[in-house]
Amino acid sequence: EGTTMPERGQANAALQRFMGASVGAAAAEITTLPIDISKVRLQTQKPVLVSGRMVLPYSGMMHAMLRVSMDEGFMALWKGLGPALMRQVSYTGLSFVLYEPVRNFVAGEGVKKEDIPFLKRVLAGGIAGGSSIFVMNPTDVVKTQMQASSDSKAMTSVTRQIWAEAGLAGFWRGAQPNVARCFIGNACEIGCYDQFKTTMINKGWVSDGPLAHFAASGAAGVVSAIFSTPVDVVKTRLMNAAGNKDAMQYKGVIDCFVNMPRKEGVSSLYKGFWPLAARKVLWTVAFFLVNEQALKFIRGSYS
């Protein structure tokens, strides 16, 4: 039997969402990766002995970016770009393909888009994000180790090292906090963005254009950073430890959550918050602005 017109229409719509999200994700990732480098360095740094006292190598986001560029070269700020693009393009594209059908399923039949409750949008965003990142966890492990190291390691070299030291399981190290982080992050980013944009447009505060996209995405990025930082720190620590004997080792998610505050203070769960928040806001704004414009172009090409 042939494919029906509604089925072809749904497939085209899913492909368009994937293409738009992929273009937006690539643009946002390239733009904000230096901030991500500083976040990873701040989250994984260990005290070193300097002039008889123990000090941390990096004092903050700007200092980390400056030190990395001076000590390792300017392009070191884009370490891990290969796996980062693989991860973001595939993960974000898949998340956006899943979001609308999951949202509509959670909302129930016959419910108009503008009438879908906020919590159901958030839940749909979380389910789409958590499912997508579990599949792409290996790219995140490779990216994290490339960014955390001061050595210039190729993606293939890091991949072989993880395989040799930890086997296949090493590529899913940190998957639990990563899924939790992306559930929270996507719930806040996609769910909040969808709700904020719909509310602002329906109330007549702004028209459906770049201003609405900018305001909604910026607000969604702030919410996402606040709620996702603790699990992001745990995810980074666990991923950096996979096949890496020099990194701080933890038995698992719970051990990391319990022992980090014990040994480093409760604030350790918010290590790298400012670069994470800055990147979340900039990434979300860049992504949704490019995604919305890419979707308009793609849909125009398909019509």
PDB file of C-alpha atoms in Angstrom, residues 59-296:
ATOM      1  CA  SER A  59      39.075  31.685  39.471  1.00  0.00           C
ATOM      2  CA  GLY A  60      36.062  32.166  37.207  1.00  0.00           C
ATOM      3  CA  MET A  61      34.605  31.984  33.715  1.00  0.00           C
ATOM      4  CA  MET A  62      36.624  34.773  32.078  1.00  0.00           C
ATOM      5  CA  HIS A  63      39.840  33.712  33.830  1.00  0.00           C
ATOM      6  CA  ALA A  64      39.371  30.119  32.628  1.00  0.00           C
ATOM      7  CA  MET A  65      38.771  31.235  29.032  1.00  0.00           C
ATOM      8  CA  LEU A  66      41.796  33.556  29.143  1.00  0.00           C
ATOM      9  CA  ARG A  67      44.091  30.902  30.669  1.00  0.00           C
ATOM     10  CA  VAL A  68      43.010  28.234  28.194  1.00  0.00           C
ATOM     11  CA  SER A  69      43.545  30.531  25.187  1.00  0.00           C
ATOM     12  CA  MET A  70      46.939  31.734  26.480  1.00  0.00           C
ATOM     13  CA  ASP A  71      48.292  28.348  27.640  1.00  0.00           C
ATOM     14  CA  GLU A  72      46.839  26.099  24.937  1.00  0.00           C
ATOM     15  CA  GLY A  73      46.148  28.417  22.013  1.00  0.00           C
ATOM     16  CA  PHE A  74      43.051  30.350  20.950  1.00  0.00           C
ATOM     17  CA  MET A  75      41.495  27.398  19.102  1.00  0.00           C
ATOM     18  CA  ALA A  76      41.624  25.336  22.314  1.00  0.00           C
ATOM     19  CA  LEU A  77      38.432  27.208  23.245  1.00  0.00           C
ATOM     20  CA  TRP A  78      36.722  25.044  20.611  1.00  0.00           C
ATOM     21  CA  LYS A  79      38.098  21.735  21.883  1.00  0.00           C
ATOM     22  CA  GLY A  80      35.639  18.923  21.390  1.00  0.00           C
ATOM     23  CA  LEU A  81      33.797  20.746  18.584  1.00  0.00           C
ATOM     24  CA  GLY A  82      33.461  17.546  16.527  1.00  0.00           C
ATOM     25  CA  PRO A  83      31.634  15.448  19.150  1.00  0.00           C
ATOM     26  CA  ALA A  84      29.847  18.588  20.394  1.00  0.00           C
ATOM     27  CA  LEU A  85      28.298  19.147  16.958  1.00  0.00           C
ATOM     28  CA  MET A  86      27.506  15.441  16.580  1.00  0.00           C
ATOM     29  CA  ARG A  87      25.806  15.470  19.953  1.00  0.00           C
ATOM     30  CA  GLN A  88      23.882  18.724  19.610  1.00  0.00           C
ATOM     31  CA  VAL A  89      22.722  18.334  16.025  1.00  0.00           C
ATOM     32  CA  SER A  90      21.477  14.765  16.498  1.00  0.00           C
ATOM     33  CA  TYR A  91      20.182  15.218  20.057  1.00  0.00           C
ATOM     34  CA  THR A  92      18.438  18.540  19.459  1.00  0.00           C
ATOM     35  CA  GLY A  93      17.056  17.442  16.102  1.00  0.00           C
ATOM     36  CA  LEU A  94      15.625  14.263  17.623  1.00  0.00           C
ATOM     37  CA  SER A  95      14.241  16.200  20.614  1.00  0.00           C
ATOM     38  CA  PHE A  96      12.308  18.527  18.315  1.00  0.00           C
ATOM     39  CA  VAL A  97      11.021  15.661  16.183  1.00  0.00           C
ATOM     40  CA  LEU A  98       9.675  13.999  19.346  1.00  0.00           C
ATOM     41  CA  TYR A  99       8.422  17.098  21.197  1.00  0.00           C
ATOM     42  CA  GLU A 100       5.270  17.930  19.231  1.00  0.00           C
ATOM     43  CA  PRO A 101       3.871  14.373  19.018  1.00  0.00           C
ATOM     44  CA  VAL A 102       4.701  13.750  22.696  1.00  0.00           C
ATOM     45  CA  ARG A 103       3.121  17.098  23.668  1.00  0.00           C
ATOM     46  CA  ASN A 104      -0.026  16.340  21.692  1.00  0.00           C
ATOM     47  CA  PHE A 105      -0.224  12.815  23.151  1.00  0.00           C
ATOM     48  CA  VAL A 106       0.207  14.096  26.728  1.00  0.00           C
ATOM     49  CA  ALA A 107      -2.380  16.840  26.119  1.00  0.00           C
ATOM     50  CA  GLY A 108      -4.981  14.395  24.781  1.00  0.00           C
ATOM     51  CA  GLU A 109      -7.148  14.428  21.668  1.00  0.00           C
ATOM     52  CA  GLY A 110      -8.949  17.558  20.556  1.00  0.00           C
ATOM     53  CA  VAL A 111      -6.929  20.016  22.683  1.00  0.00           C
ATOM     54  CA  LYS A 112      -5.797  23.109  20.761  1.00  0.00           C
ATOM     55  CA  LYS A 113      -2.102  23.987  20.907  1.00  0.00           C
ATOM     56  CA  GLU A 114      -2.730  27.268  22.749  1.00  0.00           C
ATOM     57  CA  ASP A 115      -4.868  25.458  25.362  1.00  0.00           C
ATOM     58  CA  ILE A 116      -2.277  22.840  26.341  1.00  0.00           C
ATOM     59  CA  PRO A 117      -1.414  23.311  30.069  1.00  0.00           C
ATOM     60  CA  PHE A 118       2.074  24.553  30.938  1.00  0.00           C
ATOM     61  CA  LEU A 119       3.019  21.453  32.976  1.00  0.00           C
ATOM     62  CA  LYS A 120       2.133  19.167  30.063  1.00  0.00           C
ATOM     63  CA  ARG A 121       4.412  21.181  27.762  1.00  0.00           C
ATOM     64  CA  VAL A 122       7.186  20.895  30.348  1.00  0.00           C
ATOM     65  CA  LEU A 123       6.649  17.130  30.709  1.00  0.00           C
ATOM     66  CA  ALA A 124       6.700  16.653  26.929  1.00  0.00           C
ATOM     67  CA  GLY A 125       9.939  18.632  26.631  1.00  0.00           C
ATOM     68  CA  GLY A 126      11.523  16.526  29.376  1.00  0.00           C
ATOM     69  CA  ILE A 127      10.511  13.203  27.831  1.00  0.00           C
ATOM     70  CA  ALA A 128      11.789  14.253  24.394  1.00  0.00           C
ATOM     71  CA  GLY A 129      15.108  15.477  25.801  1.00  0.00           C
ATOM     72  CA  GLY A 130      15.765  12.571  28.165  1.00  0.00           C
ATOM     73  CA  SER A 131      15.049   9.963  25.488  1.00  0.00           C
ATOM     74  CA  SER A 132      17.225  11.700  22.896  1.00  0.00           C
ATOM     75  CA  ILE A 133      20.293  12.249  25.069  1.00  0.00           C
ATOM     76  CA  PHE A 134      20.429   8.638  26.265  1.00  0.00           C
ATOM     77  CA  VAL A 135      21.034   7.602  22.649  1.00  0.00           C
ATOM     78  CA  MET A 136      23.721  10.277  22.169  1.00  0.00           C
ATOM     79  CA  ASN A 137      25.526   9.872  25.542  1.00  0.00           C
ATOM     80  CA  PRO A 138      28.779   8.535  23.954  1.00  0.00           C
ATOM     81  CA  THR A 139      29.368  11.813  22.091  1.00  0.00           C
ATOM     82  CA  ASP A 140      28.965  13.720  25.369  1.00  0.00           C
ATOM     83  CA  VAL A 141      31.546  11.524  27.146  1.00  0.00           C
ATOM     84  CA  VAL A 142      34.106  12.077  24.367  1.00  0.00           C
ATOM     85  CA  LYS A 143      33.416  15.830  24.238  1.00  0.00           C
ATOM     86  CA  THR A 144      33.755  16.224  28.029  1.00  0.00           C
ATOM     87  CA  GLN A 145      37.117  14.430  28.167  1.00  0.00           C
ATOM     88  CA  MET A 146      38.492  16.445  25.243  1.00  0.00           C
ATOM     89  CA  GLN A 147      37.445  19.696  26.943  1.00  0.00           C
ATOM     90  CA  ALA A 148      38.707  18.741  30.415  1.00  0.00           C
ATOM     91  CA  SER A 149      42.200  17.843  29.180  1.00  0.00           C
ATOM     92  CA  SER A 150      44.903  20.447  28.627  1.00  0.00           C
ATOM     93  CA  ASP A 151      46.453  18.117  26.025  1.00  0.00           C
ATOM     94  CA  SER A 152      45.413  18.329  22.391  1.00  0.00           C
ATOM     95  CA  LYS A 153      43.768  14.938  21.955  1.00  0.00           C
ATOM     96  CA  ALA A 154      41.970  13.903  18.787  1.00  0.00           C
ATOM     97  CA  MET A 155      38.418  12.579  18.981  1.00  0.00           C
ATOM     98  CA  THR A 156      39.559   9.142  17.769  1.00  0.00           C
ATOM     99  CA  SER A 157      42.332   9.017  20.401  1.00  0.00           C
ATOM    100  CA  VAL A 158      39.915   9.815  23.244  1.00  0.00           C
ATOM    101  CA  THR A 159      37.408   7.282  21.902  1.00  0.00           C
ATOM    102  CA  ARG A 160      40.070   4.529  21.817  1.00  0.00           C
ATOM    103  CA  GLN A 161      41.232   5.422  25.341  1.00  0.00           C
ATOM    104  CA  ILE A 162      37.708   5.173  26.774  1.00  0.00           C
ATOM    105  CA  TRP A 163      37.157   1.846  24.980  1.00  0.00           C
ATOM    106  CA  ALA A 164      40.487   0.436  26.244  1.00  0.00           C
ATOM    107  CA  GLU A 165      40.017   1.564  29.856  1.00  0.00           C
ATOM    108  CA  ALA A 166      36.263   1.153  30.380  1.00  0.00           C
ATOM    109  CA  GLY A 167      34.821  -0.763  27.422  1.00  0.00           C
ATOM    110  CA  LEU A 168      31.393  -0.095  25.948  1.00  0.00           C
ATOM    111  CA  ALA A 169      29.994   0.840  29.370  1.00  0.00           C
ATOM    112  CA  GLY A 170      32.439   3.755  29.521  1.00  0.00           C
ATOM    113  CA  PHE A 171      30.530   5.544  26.765  1.00  0.00           C
ATOM    114  CA  TRP A 172      27.422   5.530  28.940  1.00  0.00           C
ATOM    115  CA  ARG A 173      29.268   6.776  32.026  1.00  0.00           C
ATOM    116  CA  GLY A 174      27.239   9.595  33.542  1.00  0.00           C
ATOM    117  CA  ALA A 175      24.152   8.621  31.526  1.00  0.00           C
ATOM    118  CA  GLN A 176      21.835   8.822  34.560  1.00  0.00           C
ATOM    119  CA  PRO A 177      22.637  12.444  35.494  1.00  0.00           C
ATOM    120  CA  ASN A 178      22.858  13.298  31.789  1.00  0.00           C
ATOM    121  CA  VAL A 179      19.325  12.025  31.172  1.00  0.00           C
ATOM    122  CA  ALA A 180      18.147  13.828  34.336  1.00  0.00           C
ATOM    123  CA  ARG A 181      19.916  17.023  33.252  1.00  0.00           C
ATOM    124  CA  CYS A 182      18.469  16.902  29.746  1.00  0.00           C
ATOM    125  CA  PHE A 183      15.016  16.029  31.063  1.00  0.00           C
ATOM    126  CA  ILE A 184      15.175  19.138  33.268  1.00  0.00           C
ATOM    127  CA  GLY A 185      16.964  21.272  30.675  1.00  0.00           C
ATOM    128  CA  ASN A 186      14.677  20.356  27.804  1.00  0.00           C
ATOM    129  CA  ALA A 187      11.591  20.640  29.995  1.00  0.00           C
ATOM    130  CA  CYS A 188      12.651  24.190  30.873  1.00  0.00           C
ATOM    131  CA  GLU A 189      13.977  25.179  27.445  1.00  0.00           C
ATOM    132  CA  ILE A 190      11.413  23.712  25.053  1.00  0.00           C
ATOM    133  CA  GLY A 191       8.443  23.624  27.445  1.00  0.00           C
ATOM    134  CA  CYS A 192       9.027  27.106  28.890  1.00  0.00           C
ATOM    135  CA  TYR A 193       9.900  28.595  25.496  1.00  0.00           C
ATOM    136  CA  ASP A 194       6.722  27.162  23.984  1.00  0.00           C
ATOM    137  CA  GLN A 195       4.636  28.476  26.890  1.00  0.00           C
ATOM    138  CA  PHE A 196       6.308  31.907  27.142  1.00  0.00           C
ATOM    139  CA  LYS A 197       6.092  32.530  23.393  1.00  0.00           C
ATOM    140  CA  THR A 198       2.459  31.381  23.170  1.00  0.00           C
ATOM    141  CA  THR A 199       1.452  33.511  26.188  1.00  0.00           C
ATOM    142  CA  MET A 200       3.192  36.682  24.958  1.00  0.00           C
ATOM    143  CA  ILE A 201       1.695  36.393  21.480  1.00  0.00           C
ATOM    144  CA  ASN A 202      -1.831  35.484  22.664  1.00  0.00           C
ATOM    145  CA  LYS A 203      -1.897  38.391  25.128  1.00  0.00           C
ATOM    146  CA  GLY A 204      -0.804  40.782  22.394  1.00  0.00           C
ATOM    147  CA  TRP A 205       2.416  41.822  24.141  1.00  0.00           C
ATOM    148  CA  VAL A 206       4.484  41.059  21.023  1.00  0.00           C
ATOM    149  CA  SER A 207       3.891  39.711  17.530  1.00  0.00           C
ATOM    150  CA  ASP A 208       5.276  36.360  16.382  1.00  0.00           C
ATOM    151  CA  GLY A 209       8.738  37.509  15.347  1.00  0.00           C
ATOM    152  CA  PRO A 210      12.371  37.840  16.491  1.00  0.00           C
ATOM    153  CA  LEU A 211      11.455  39.898  19.600  1.00  0.00           C
ATOM    154  CA  ALA A 212       9.077  37.193  20.857  1.00  0.00           C
ATOM    155  CA  HIS A 213      11.652  34.498  20.093  1.00  0.00           C
ATOM    156  CA  PHE A 214      14.428  36.470  21.859  1.00  0.00           C
ATOM    157  CA  ALA A 215      12.413  37.185  25.026  1.00  0.00           C
ATOM    158  CA  ALA A 216      10.951  33.679  25.344  1.00  0.00           C
ATOM    159  CA  SER A 217      14.272  31.929  24.726  1.00  0.00           C
ATOM    160  CA  GLY A 218      16.202  34.162  27.157  1.00  0.00           C
ATOM    161  CA  ALA A 219      13.699  33.501  29.964  1.00  0.00           C
ATOM    162  CA  ALA A 220      13.714  29.763  29.213  1.00  0.00           C
ATOM    163  CA  GLY A 221      17.529  29.700  29.360  1.00  0.00           C
ATOM    164  CA  VAL A 222      17.620  31.285  32.831  1.00  0.00           C
ATOM    165  CA  VAL A 223      15.056  28.814  34.211  1.00  0.00           C
ATOM    166  CA  SER A 224      16.973  25.896  32.688  1.00  0.00           C
ATOM    167  CA  ALA A 225      20.334  26.974  34.172  1.00  0.00           C
ATOM    168  CA  ILE A 226      18.948  27.302  37.707  1.00  0.00           C
ATOM    169  CA  PHE A 227      17.384  23.846  37.765  1.00  0.00           C
ATOM    170  CA  SER A 228      19.934  21.850  35.752  1.00  0.00           C
ATOM    171  CA  THR A 229      23.314  22.982  37.177  1.00  0.00           C
ATOM    172  CA  PRO A 230      23.655  20.403  40.030  1.00  0.00           C
ATOM    173  CA  VAL A 231      23.028  17.433  37.731  1.00  0.00           C
ATOM    174  CA  ASP A 232      25.276  19.024  35.089  1.00  0.00           C
ATOM    175  CA  VAL A 233      28.168  19.141  37.597  1.00  0.00           C
ATOM    176  CA  VAL A 234      27.647  15.476  38.558  1.00  0.00           C
ATOM    177  CA  LYS A 235      27.360  14.474  34.887  1.00  0.00           C
ATOM    178  CA  THR A 236      30.625  16.264  34.046  1.00  0.00           C
ATOM    179  CA  ARG A 237      32.515  14.661  36.953  1.00  0.00           C
ATOM    180  CA  LEU A 238      31.350  11.138  36.072  1.00  0.00           C
ATOM    181  CA  MET A 239      32.013  11.539  32.346  1.00  0.00           C
ATOM    182  CA  ASN A 240      35.481  12.948  32.963  1.00  0.00           C
ATOM    183  CA  ALA A 241      36.273   9.910  35.146  1.00  0.00           C
ATOM    184  CA  ALA A 242      35.458   7.325  32.440  1.00  0.00           C
ATOM    185  CA  GLY A 243      38.766   5.640  31.535  1.00  0.00           C
ATOM    186  CA  ASN A 244      40.626   8.591  33.107  1.00  0.00           C
ATOM    187  CA  LYS A 245      42.738   7.439  36.075  1.00  0.00           C
ATOM    188  CA  ASP A 246      43.855  10.987  36.909  1.00  0.00           C
ATOM    189  CA  ALA A 247      40.307  12.285  37.428  1.00  0.00           C
ATOM    190  CA  MET A 248      38.398  12.221  40.715  1.00  0.00           C
ATOM    191  CA  GLN A 249      36.570   8.891  40.902  1.00  0.00           C
ATOM    192  CA  TYR A 250      33.047   8.219  42.146  1.00  0.00           C
ATOM    193  CA  LYS A 251      31.068   4.983  42.517  1.00  0.00           C
ATOM    194  CA  GLY A 252      28.050   6.480  40.810  1.00  0.00           C
ATOM    195  CA  VAL A 253      25.481   9.278  40.770  1.00  0.00           C
ATOM    196  CA  ILE A 254      24.473   9.024  44.441  1.00  0.00           C
ATOM    197  CA  ASP A 255      28.094   8.759  45.621  1.00  0.00           C
ATOM    198  CA  CYS A 256      28.972  11.882  43.623  1.00  0.00           C
ATOM    199  CA  PHE A 257      25.938  13.832  44.869  1.00  0.00           C
ATOM    200  CA  VAL A 258      26.723  12.887  48.501  1.00  0.00           C
ATOM    201  CA  ASN A 259      30.519  13.214  48.552  1.00  0.00           C
ATOM    202  CA  MET A 260      30.945  16.406  46.543  1.00  0.00           C
ATOM    203  CA  PRO A 261      29.124  18.571  49.147  1.00  0.00           C
ATOM    204  CA  ARG A 262      30.880  16.693  51.986  1.00  0.00           C
ATOM    205  CA  LYS A 263      34.373  17.248  50.617  1.00  0.00           C
ATOM    206  CA  GLU A 264      33.956  20.527  48.723  1.00  0.00           C
ATOM    207  CA  GLY A 265      30.897  22.173  50.301  1.00  0.00           C
ATOM    208  CA  VAL A 266      27.307  22.468  49.084  1.00  0.00           C
ATOM    209  CA  SER A 267      28.329  25.223  46.668  1.00  0.00           C
ATOM    210  CA  SER A 268      30.314  22.605  44.702  1.00  0.00           C
ATOM    211  CA  LEU A 269      27.008  21.477  43.161  1.00  0.00           C
ATOM    212  CA  TYR A 270      26.816  24.915  41.540  1.00  0.00           C
ATOM    213  CA  LYS A 271      30.417  24.983  40.319  1.00  0.00           C
ATOM    214  CA  GLY A 272      30.545  26.617  36.934  1.00  0.00           C
ATOM    215  CA  PHE A 273      27.060  28.106  37.383  1.00  0.00           C
ATOM    216  CA  TRP A 274      27.841  31.473  35.782  1.00  0.00           C
ATOM    217  CA  PRO A 275      29.373  30.075  32.589  1.00  0.00           C
ATOM    218  CA  LEU A 276      26.582  27.497  32.474  1.00  0.00           C
ATOM    219  CA  ALA A 277      23.932  30.199  32.932  1.00  0.00           C
ATOM    220  CA  ALA A 278      25.620  32.502  30.399  1.00  0.00           C
ATOM    221  CA  ARG A 279      25.907  29.669  27.910  1.00  0.00           C
ATOM    222  CA  LYS A 280      22.339  28.471  28.517  1.00  0.00           C
ATOM    223  CA  VAL A 281      20.910  31.932  27.855  1.00  0.00           C
ATOM    224  CA  LEU A 282      23.137  32.667  24.835  1.00  0.00           C
ATOM    225  CA  TRP A 283      22.710  29.142  23.444  1.00  0.00           C
ATOM    226  CA  THR A 284      18.941  29.171  23.863  1.00  0.00           C
ATOM    227  CA  VAL A 285      18.587  32.632  22.306  1.00  0.00           C
ATOM    228  CA  ALA A 286      20.898  31.780  19.375  1.00  0.00           C
ATOM    229  CA  PHE A 287      19.222  28.420  18.853  1.00  0.00           C
ATOM    230  CA  PHE A 288      15.609  29.577  18.822  1.00  0.00           C
ATOM    231  CA  LEU A 289      16.314  32.678  16.716  1.00  0.00           C
ATOM    232  CA  VAL A 290      18.133  30.609  14.069  1.00  0.00           C
ATOM    233  CA  ASN A 291      15.698  27.688  14.373  1.00  0.00           C
ATOM    234  CA  GLU A 292      12.621  29.862  13.813  1.00  0.00           C
ATOM    235  CA  GLN A 293      14.160  31.558  10.768  1.00  0.00           C
ATOM    236  CA  ALA A 294      15.445  28.246   9.386  1.00  0.00           C
ATOM    237  CA  LEU A 295      11.977  26.720   9.779  1.00  0.00           C
ATOM    238  CA  LYS A 296      10.397  29.595   7.844  1.00  0.00           C
TER     239      LYS A 296
END
